[in-house]
CSV table of N, CA and C in Angstrom, one decimal:
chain,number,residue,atom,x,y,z
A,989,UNK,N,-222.3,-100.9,47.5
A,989,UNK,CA,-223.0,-100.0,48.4
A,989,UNK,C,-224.0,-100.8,49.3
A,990,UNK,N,-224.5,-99.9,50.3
A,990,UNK,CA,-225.6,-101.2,51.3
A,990,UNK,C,-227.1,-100.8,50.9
A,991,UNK,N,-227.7,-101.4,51.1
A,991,UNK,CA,-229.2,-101.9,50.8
A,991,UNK,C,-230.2,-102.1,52.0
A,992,UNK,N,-231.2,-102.1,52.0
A,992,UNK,CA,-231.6,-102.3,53.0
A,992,UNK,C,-231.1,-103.7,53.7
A,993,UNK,N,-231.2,-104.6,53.1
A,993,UNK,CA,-230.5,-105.9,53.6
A,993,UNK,C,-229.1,-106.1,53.9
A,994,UNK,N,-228.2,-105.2,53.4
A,994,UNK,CA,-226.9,-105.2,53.7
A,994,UNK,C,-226.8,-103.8,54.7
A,995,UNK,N,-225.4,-103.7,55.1
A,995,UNK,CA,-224.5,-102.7,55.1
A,995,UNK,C,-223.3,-103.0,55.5
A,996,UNK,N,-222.3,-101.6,54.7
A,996,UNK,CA,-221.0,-101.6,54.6
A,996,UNK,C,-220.2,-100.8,55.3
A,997,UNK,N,-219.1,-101.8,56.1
A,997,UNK,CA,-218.1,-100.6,57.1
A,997,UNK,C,-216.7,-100.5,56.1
A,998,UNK,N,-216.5,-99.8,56.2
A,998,UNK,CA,-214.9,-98.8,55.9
A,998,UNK,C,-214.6,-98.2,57.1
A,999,UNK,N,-213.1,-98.4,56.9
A,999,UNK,CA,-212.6,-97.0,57.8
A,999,UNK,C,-211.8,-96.3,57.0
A,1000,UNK,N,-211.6,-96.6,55.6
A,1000,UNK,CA,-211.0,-95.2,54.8
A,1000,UNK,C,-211.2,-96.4,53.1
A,1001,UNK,N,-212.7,-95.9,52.7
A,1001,UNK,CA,-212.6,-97.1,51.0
A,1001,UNK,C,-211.6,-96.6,49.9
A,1002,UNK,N,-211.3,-95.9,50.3
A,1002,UNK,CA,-209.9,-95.1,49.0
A,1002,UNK,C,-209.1,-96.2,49.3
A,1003,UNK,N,-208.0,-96.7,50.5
A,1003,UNK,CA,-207.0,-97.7,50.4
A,1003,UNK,C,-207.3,-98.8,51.6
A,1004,UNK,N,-208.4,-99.0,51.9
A,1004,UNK,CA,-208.9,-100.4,53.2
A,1004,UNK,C,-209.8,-100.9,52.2
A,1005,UNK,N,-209.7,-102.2,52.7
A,1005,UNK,CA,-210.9,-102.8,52.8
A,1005,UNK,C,-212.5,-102.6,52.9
A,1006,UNK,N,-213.6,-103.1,52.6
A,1006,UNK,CA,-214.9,-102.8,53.3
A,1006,UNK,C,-215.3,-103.9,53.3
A,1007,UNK,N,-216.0,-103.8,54.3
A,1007,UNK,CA,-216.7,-105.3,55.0
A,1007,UNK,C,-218.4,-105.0,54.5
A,1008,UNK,N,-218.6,-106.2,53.8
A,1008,UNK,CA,-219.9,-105.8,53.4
A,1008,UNK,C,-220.9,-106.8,54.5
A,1009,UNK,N,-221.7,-106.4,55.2
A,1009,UNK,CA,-222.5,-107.8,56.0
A,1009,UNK,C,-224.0,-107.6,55.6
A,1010,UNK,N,-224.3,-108.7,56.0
A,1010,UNK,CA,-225.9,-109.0,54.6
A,1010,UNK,C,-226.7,-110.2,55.7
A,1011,UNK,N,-228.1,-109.3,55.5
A,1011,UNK,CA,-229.0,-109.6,57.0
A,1011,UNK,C,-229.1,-111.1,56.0
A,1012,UNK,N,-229.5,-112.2,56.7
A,1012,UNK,CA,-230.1,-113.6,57.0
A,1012,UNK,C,-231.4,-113.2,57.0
A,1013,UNK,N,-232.2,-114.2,55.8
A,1013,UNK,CA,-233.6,-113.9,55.9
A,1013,UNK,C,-234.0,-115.1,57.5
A,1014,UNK,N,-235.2,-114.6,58.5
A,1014,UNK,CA,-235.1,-114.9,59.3
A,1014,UNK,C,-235.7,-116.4,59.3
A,1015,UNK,N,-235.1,-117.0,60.3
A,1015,UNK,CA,-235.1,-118.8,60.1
A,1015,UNK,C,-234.1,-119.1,59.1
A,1016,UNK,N,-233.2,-118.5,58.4
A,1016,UNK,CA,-232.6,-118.8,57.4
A,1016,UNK,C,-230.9,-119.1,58.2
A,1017,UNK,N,-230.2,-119.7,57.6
A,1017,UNK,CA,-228.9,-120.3,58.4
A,1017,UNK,C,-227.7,-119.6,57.1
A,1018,UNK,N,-226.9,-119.5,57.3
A,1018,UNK,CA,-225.5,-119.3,56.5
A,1018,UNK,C,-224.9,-120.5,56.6
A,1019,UNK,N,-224.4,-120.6,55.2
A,1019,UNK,CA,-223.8,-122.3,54.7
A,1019,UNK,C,-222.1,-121.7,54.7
A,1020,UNK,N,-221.4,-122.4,55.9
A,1020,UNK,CA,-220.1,-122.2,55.5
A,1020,UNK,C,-219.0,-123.2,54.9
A,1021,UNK,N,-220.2,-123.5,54.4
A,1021,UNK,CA,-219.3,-125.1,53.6
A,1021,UNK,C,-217.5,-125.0,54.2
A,1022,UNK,N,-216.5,-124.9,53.2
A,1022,UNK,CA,-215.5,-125.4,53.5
A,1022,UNK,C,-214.6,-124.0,54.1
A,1023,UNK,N,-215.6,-123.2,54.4
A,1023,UNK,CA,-214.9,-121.7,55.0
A,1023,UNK,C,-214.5,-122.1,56.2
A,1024,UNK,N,-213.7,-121.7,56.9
A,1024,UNK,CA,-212.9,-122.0,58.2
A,1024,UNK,C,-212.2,-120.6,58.2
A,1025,UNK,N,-211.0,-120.4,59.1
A,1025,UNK,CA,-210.7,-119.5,59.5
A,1025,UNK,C,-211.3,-118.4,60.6
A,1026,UNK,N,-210.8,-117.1,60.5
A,1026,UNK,CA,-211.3,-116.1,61.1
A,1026,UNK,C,-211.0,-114.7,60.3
A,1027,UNK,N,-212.1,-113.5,61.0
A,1027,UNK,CA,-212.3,-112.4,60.3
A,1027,UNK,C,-211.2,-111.6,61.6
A,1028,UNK,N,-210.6,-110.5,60.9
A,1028,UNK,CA,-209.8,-110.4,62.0
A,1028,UNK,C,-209.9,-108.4,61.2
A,1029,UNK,N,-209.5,-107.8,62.5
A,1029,UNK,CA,-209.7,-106.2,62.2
A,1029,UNK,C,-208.2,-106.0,63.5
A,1030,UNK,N,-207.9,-105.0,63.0
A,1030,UNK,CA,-206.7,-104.0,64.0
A,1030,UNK,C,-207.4,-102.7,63.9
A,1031,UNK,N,-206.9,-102.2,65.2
A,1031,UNK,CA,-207.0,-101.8,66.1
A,1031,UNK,C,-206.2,-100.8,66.8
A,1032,UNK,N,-205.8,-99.6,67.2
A,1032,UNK,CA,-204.8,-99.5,67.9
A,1032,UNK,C,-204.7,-100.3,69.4
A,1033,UNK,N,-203.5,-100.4,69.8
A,1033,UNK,CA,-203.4,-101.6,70.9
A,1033,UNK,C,-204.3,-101.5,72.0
A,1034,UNK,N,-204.1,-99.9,72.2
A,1034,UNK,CA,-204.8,-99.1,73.7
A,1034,UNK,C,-206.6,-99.5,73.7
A,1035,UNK,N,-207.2,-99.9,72.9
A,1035,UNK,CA,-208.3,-99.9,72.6
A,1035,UNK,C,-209.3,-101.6,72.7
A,1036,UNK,N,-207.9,-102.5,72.7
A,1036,UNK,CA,-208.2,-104.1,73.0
A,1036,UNK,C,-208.9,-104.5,74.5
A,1037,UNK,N,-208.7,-103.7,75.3
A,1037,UNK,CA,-209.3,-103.9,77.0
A,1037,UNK,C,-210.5,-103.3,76.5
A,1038,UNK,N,-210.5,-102.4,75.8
A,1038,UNK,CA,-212.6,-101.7,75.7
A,1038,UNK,C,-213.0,-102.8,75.3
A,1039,UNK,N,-212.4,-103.1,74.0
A,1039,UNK,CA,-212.9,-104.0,73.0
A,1039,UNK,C,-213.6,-105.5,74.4
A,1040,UNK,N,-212.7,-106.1,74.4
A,1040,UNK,CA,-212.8,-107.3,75.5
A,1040,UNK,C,-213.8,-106.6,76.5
A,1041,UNK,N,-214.0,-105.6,77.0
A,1041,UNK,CA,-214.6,-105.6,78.3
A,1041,UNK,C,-216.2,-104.8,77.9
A,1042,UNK,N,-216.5,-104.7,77.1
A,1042,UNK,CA,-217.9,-104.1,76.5
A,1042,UNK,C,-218.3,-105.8,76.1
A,1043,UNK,N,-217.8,-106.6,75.6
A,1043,UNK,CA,-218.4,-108.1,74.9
A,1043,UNK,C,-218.5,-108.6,76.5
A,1044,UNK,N,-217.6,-108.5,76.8
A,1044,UNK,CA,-218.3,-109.5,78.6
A,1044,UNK,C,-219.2,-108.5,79.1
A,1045,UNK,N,-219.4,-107.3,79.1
A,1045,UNK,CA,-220.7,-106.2,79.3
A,1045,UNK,C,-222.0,-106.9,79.0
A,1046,UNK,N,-221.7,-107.2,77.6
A,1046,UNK,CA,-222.7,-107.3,76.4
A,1046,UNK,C,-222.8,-109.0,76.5
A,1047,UNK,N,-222.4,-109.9,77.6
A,1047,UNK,CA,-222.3,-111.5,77.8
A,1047,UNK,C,-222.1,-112.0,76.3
A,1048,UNK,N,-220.9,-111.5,75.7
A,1048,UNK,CA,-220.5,-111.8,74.4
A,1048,UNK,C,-219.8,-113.1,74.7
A,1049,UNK,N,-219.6,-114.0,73.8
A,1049,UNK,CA,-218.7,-114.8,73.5
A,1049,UNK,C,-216.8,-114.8,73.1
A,1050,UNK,N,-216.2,-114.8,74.4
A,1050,UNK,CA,-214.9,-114.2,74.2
A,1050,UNK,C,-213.8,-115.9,74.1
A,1051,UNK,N,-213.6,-116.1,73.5
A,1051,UNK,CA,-212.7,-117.5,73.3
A,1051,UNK,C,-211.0,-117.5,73.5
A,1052,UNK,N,-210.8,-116.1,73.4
A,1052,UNK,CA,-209.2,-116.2,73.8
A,1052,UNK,C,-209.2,-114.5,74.5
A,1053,UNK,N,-209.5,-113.9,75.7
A,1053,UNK,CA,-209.1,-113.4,76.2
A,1053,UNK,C,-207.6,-112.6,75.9
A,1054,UNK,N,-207.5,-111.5,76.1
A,1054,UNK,CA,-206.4,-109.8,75.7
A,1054,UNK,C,-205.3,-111.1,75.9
A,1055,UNK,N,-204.8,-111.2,74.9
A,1055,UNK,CA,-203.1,-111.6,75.1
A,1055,UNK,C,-202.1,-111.5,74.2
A,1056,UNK,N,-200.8,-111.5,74.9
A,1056,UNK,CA,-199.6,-111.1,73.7
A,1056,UNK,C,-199.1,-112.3,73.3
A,1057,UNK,N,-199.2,-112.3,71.9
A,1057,UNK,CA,-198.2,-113.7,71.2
A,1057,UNK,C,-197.0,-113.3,71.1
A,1058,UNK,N,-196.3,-114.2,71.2
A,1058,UNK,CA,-194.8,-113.6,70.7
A,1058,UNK,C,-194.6,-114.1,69.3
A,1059,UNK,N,-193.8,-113.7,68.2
A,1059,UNK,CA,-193.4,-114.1,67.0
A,1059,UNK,C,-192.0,-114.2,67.0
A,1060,UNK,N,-191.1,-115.0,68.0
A,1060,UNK,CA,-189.4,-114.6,67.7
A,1060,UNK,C,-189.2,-113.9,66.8
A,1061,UNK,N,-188.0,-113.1,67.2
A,1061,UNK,CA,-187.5,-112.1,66.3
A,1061,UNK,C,-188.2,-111.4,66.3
A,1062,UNK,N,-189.6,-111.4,65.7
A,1062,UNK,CA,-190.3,-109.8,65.7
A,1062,UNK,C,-191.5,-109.3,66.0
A,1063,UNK,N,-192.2,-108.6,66.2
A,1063,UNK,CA,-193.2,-107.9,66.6
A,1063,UNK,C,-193.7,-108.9,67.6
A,1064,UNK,N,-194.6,-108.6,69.0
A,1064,UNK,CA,-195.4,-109.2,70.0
A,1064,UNK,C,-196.3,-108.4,69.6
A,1065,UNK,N,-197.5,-109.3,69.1
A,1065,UNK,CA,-198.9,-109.3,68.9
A,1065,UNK,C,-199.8,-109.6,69.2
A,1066,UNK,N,-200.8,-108.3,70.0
A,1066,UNK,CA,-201.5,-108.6,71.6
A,1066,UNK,C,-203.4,-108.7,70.4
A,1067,UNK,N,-203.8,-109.4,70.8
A,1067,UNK,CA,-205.0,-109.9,70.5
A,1067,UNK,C,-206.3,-110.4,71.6
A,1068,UNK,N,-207.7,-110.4,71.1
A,1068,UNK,CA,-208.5,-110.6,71.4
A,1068,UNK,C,-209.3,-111.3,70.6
A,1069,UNK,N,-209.8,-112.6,70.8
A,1069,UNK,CA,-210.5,-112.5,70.0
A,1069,UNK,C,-212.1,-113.8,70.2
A,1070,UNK,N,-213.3,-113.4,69.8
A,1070,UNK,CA,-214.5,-113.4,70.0
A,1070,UNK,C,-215.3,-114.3,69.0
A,1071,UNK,N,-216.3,-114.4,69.5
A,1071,UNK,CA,-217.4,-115.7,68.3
A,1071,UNK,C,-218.6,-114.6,68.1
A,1072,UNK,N,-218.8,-115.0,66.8
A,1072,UNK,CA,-220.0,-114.0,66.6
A,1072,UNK,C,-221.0,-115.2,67.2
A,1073,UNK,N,-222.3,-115.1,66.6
A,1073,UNK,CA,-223.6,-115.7,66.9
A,1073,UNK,C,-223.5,-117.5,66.5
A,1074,UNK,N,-223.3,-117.4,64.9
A,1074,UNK,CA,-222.6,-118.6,64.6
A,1074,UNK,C,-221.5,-119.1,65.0
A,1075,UNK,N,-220.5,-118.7,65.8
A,1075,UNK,CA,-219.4,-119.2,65.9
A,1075,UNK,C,-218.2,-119.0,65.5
A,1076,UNK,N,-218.3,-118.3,64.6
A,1076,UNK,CA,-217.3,-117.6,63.6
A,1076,UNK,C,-216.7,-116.8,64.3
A,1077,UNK,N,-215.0,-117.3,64.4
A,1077,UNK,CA,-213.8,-116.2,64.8
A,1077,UNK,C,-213.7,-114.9,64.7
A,1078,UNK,N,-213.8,-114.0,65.5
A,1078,UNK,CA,-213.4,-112.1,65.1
A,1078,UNK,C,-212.3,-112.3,65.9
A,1079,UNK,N,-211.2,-111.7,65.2
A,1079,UNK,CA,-209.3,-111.2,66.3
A,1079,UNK,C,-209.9,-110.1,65.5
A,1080,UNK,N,-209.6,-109.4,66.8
A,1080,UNK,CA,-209.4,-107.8,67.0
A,1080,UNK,C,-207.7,-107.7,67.7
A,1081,UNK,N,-206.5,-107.0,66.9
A,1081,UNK,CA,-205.4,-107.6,66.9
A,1081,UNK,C,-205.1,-106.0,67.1
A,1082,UNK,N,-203.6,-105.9,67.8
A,1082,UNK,CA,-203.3,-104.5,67.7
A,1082,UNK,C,-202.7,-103.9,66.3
A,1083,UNK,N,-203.2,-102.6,66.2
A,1083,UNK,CA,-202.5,-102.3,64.5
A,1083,UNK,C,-201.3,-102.1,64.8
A,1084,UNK,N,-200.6,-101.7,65.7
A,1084,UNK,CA,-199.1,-101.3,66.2
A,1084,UNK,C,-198.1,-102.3,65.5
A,1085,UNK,N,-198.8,-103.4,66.3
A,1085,UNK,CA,-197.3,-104.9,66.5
A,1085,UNK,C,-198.0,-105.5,64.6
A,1086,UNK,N,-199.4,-105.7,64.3
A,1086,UNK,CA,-199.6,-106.2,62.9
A,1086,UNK,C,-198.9,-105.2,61.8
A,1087,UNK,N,-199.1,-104.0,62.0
A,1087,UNK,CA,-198.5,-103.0,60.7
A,1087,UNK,C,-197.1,-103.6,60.5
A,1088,UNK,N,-196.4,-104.1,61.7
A,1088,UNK,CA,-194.7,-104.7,61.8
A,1088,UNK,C,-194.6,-105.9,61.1
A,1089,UNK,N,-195.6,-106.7,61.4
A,1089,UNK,CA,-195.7,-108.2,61.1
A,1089,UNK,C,-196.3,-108.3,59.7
A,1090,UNK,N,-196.7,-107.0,59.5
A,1090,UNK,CA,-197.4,-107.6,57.3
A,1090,UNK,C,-196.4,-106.8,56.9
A,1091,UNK,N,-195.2,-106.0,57.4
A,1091,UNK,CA,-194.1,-105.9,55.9
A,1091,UNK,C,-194.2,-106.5,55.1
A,1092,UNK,N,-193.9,-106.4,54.0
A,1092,UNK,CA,-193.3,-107.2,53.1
A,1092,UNK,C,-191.7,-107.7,52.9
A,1093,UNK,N,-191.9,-109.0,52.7
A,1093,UNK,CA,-190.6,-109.7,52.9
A,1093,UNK,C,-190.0,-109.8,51.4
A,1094,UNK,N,-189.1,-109.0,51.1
A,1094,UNK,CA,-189.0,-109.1,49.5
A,1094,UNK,C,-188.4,-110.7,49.1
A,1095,UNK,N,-188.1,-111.3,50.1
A,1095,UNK,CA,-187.8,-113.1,49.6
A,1095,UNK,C,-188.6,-113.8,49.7
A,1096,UNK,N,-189.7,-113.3,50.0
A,1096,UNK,CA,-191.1,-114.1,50.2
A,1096,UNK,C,-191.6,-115.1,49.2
A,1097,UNK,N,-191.4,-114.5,47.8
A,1097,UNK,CA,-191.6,-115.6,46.2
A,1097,UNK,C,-190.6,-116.8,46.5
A,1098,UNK,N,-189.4,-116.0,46.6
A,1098,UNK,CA,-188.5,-117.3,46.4
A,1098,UNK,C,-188.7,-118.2,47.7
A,1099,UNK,N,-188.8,-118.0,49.2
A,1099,UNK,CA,-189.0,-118.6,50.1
A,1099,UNK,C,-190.4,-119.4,50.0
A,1100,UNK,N,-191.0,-119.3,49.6
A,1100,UNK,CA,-192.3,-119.8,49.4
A,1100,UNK,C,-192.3,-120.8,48.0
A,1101,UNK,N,-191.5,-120.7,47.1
A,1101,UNK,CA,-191.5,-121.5,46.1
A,1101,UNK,C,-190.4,-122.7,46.8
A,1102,UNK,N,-189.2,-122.2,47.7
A,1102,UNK,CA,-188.4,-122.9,48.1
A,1102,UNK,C,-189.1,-123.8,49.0
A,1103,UNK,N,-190.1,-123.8,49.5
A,1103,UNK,CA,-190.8,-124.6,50.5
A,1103,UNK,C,-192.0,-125.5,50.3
A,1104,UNK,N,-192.6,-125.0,48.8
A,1104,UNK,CA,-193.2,-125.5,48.0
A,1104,UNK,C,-192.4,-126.9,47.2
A,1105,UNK,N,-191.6,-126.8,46.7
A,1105,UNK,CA,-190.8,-127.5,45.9
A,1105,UNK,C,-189.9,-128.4,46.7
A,1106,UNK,N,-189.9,-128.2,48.4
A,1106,UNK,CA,-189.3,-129.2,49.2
A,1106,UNK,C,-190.4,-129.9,50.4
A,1107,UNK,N,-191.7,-129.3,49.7
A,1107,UNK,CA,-192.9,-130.0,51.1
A,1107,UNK,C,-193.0,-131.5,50.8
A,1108,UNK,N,-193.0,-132.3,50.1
A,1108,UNK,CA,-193.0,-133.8,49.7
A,1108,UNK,C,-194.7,-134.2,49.9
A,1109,UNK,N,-195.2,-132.9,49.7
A,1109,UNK,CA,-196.7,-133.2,49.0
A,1109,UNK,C,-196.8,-133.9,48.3
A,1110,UNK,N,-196.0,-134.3,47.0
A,1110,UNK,CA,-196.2,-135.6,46.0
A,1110,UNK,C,-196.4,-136.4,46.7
A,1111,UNK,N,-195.1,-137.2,47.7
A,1111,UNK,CA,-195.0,-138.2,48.5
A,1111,UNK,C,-196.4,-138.3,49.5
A,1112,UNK,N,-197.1,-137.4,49.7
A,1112,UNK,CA,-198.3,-137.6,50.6
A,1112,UNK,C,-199.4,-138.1,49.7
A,1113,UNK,N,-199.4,-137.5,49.2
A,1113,UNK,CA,-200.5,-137.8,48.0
A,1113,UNK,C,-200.4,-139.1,47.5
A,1114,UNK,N,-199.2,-139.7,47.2
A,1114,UNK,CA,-199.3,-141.0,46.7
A,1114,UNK,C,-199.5,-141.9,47.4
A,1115,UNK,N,-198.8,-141.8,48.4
A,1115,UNK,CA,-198.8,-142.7,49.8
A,1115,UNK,C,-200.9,-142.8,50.1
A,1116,UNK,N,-201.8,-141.5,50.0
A,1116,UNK,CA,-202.8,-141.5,50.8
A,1116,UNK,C,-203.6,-141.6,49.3
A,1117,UNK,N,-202.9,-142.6,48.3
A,1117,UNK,CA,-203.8,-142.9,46.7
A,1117,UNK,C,-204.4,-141.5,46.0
A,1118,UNK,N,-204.4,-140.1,46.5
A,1118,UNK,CA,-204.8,-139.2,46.3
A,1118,UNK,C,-203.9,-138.7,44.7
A,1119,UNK,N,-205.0,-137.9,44.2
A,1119,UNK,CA,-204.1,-136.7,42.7
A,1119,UNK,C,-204.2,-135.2,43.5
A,1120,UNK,N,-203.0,-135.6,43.1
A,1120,UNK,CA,-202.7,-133.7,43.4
A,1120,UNK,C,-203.0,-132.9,42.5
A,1121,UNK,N,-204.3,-132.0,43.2
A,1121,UNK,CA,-204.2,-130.9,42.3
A,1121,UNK,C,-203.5,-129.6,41.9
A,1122,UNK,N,-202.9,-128.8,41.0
A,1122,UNK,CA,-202.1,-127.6,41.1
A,1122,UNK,C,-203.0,-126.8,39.8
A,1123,UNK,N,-202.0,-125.3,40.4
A,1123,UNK,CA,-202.9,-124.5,39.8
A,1123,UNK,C,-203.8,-123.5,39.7
């Protein structure tokens, strides 16, 4: 639940997600050590031009401007996506083409173990004097 220092978005807590965000005492910085990536939300598609054109309103930080990726074979997924204050990635992605693209692939274990077991990660590791860790 949120606090005065926090608060929490849902758009349905029975089966989503909730984003919990939590105020920075002020002068205080967020350590993102080895975090990388991006936070990413969908959207229905029709709604990505507001999205994009209220942050340039608002002289937001927009790093990849409304565009369609293509994924051969399936779904084209049209995205936006923005830096918060720190820098940190938001894709605002359409839910249309994403709801397509997170099916579940029922060969996914085996394809993933079959790719695992032929990446020649050992061979990198040895070669760069490194231990692999697993597990």
């Amino acid at each position: 639940g949120a606090t005065s220092c926090t608060t929490s978005l849902s758009y349905n807590p029975a089966d989503q997600a909730t984003l919990n965000l939590v105020t920075v005492p002020s002068g205080g910085t967020v350590d993102h050590a080895k975090a990388g990536g991006r936070i990413a939300f969908s959207l229905p598609r029709s709604e990505l031009p507001g999205v994009e054109a209220k942050v340039k309103e608002a002289r937001g930080t927009i790093l990849t401007p409304l565009i369609a990726l293509d994924t051969p074979g399936k779904a084209t997924v049209e995205v936006v996506i923005l830096a918060d204050p720190d820098g940190q990635e938001i894709c605002f992605v359409g839910a249309e083409a994403f709801k397509e693209l997170s099916q579940v692939d029922p060969e996914a274990d085996k394809l993933l173990n079959e790719a695992i077991a032929n990446d020649k990660s050992d061979e990198w590791f040895a070669k760069k004097g490194r231990e692999k860790v697993e597990g």
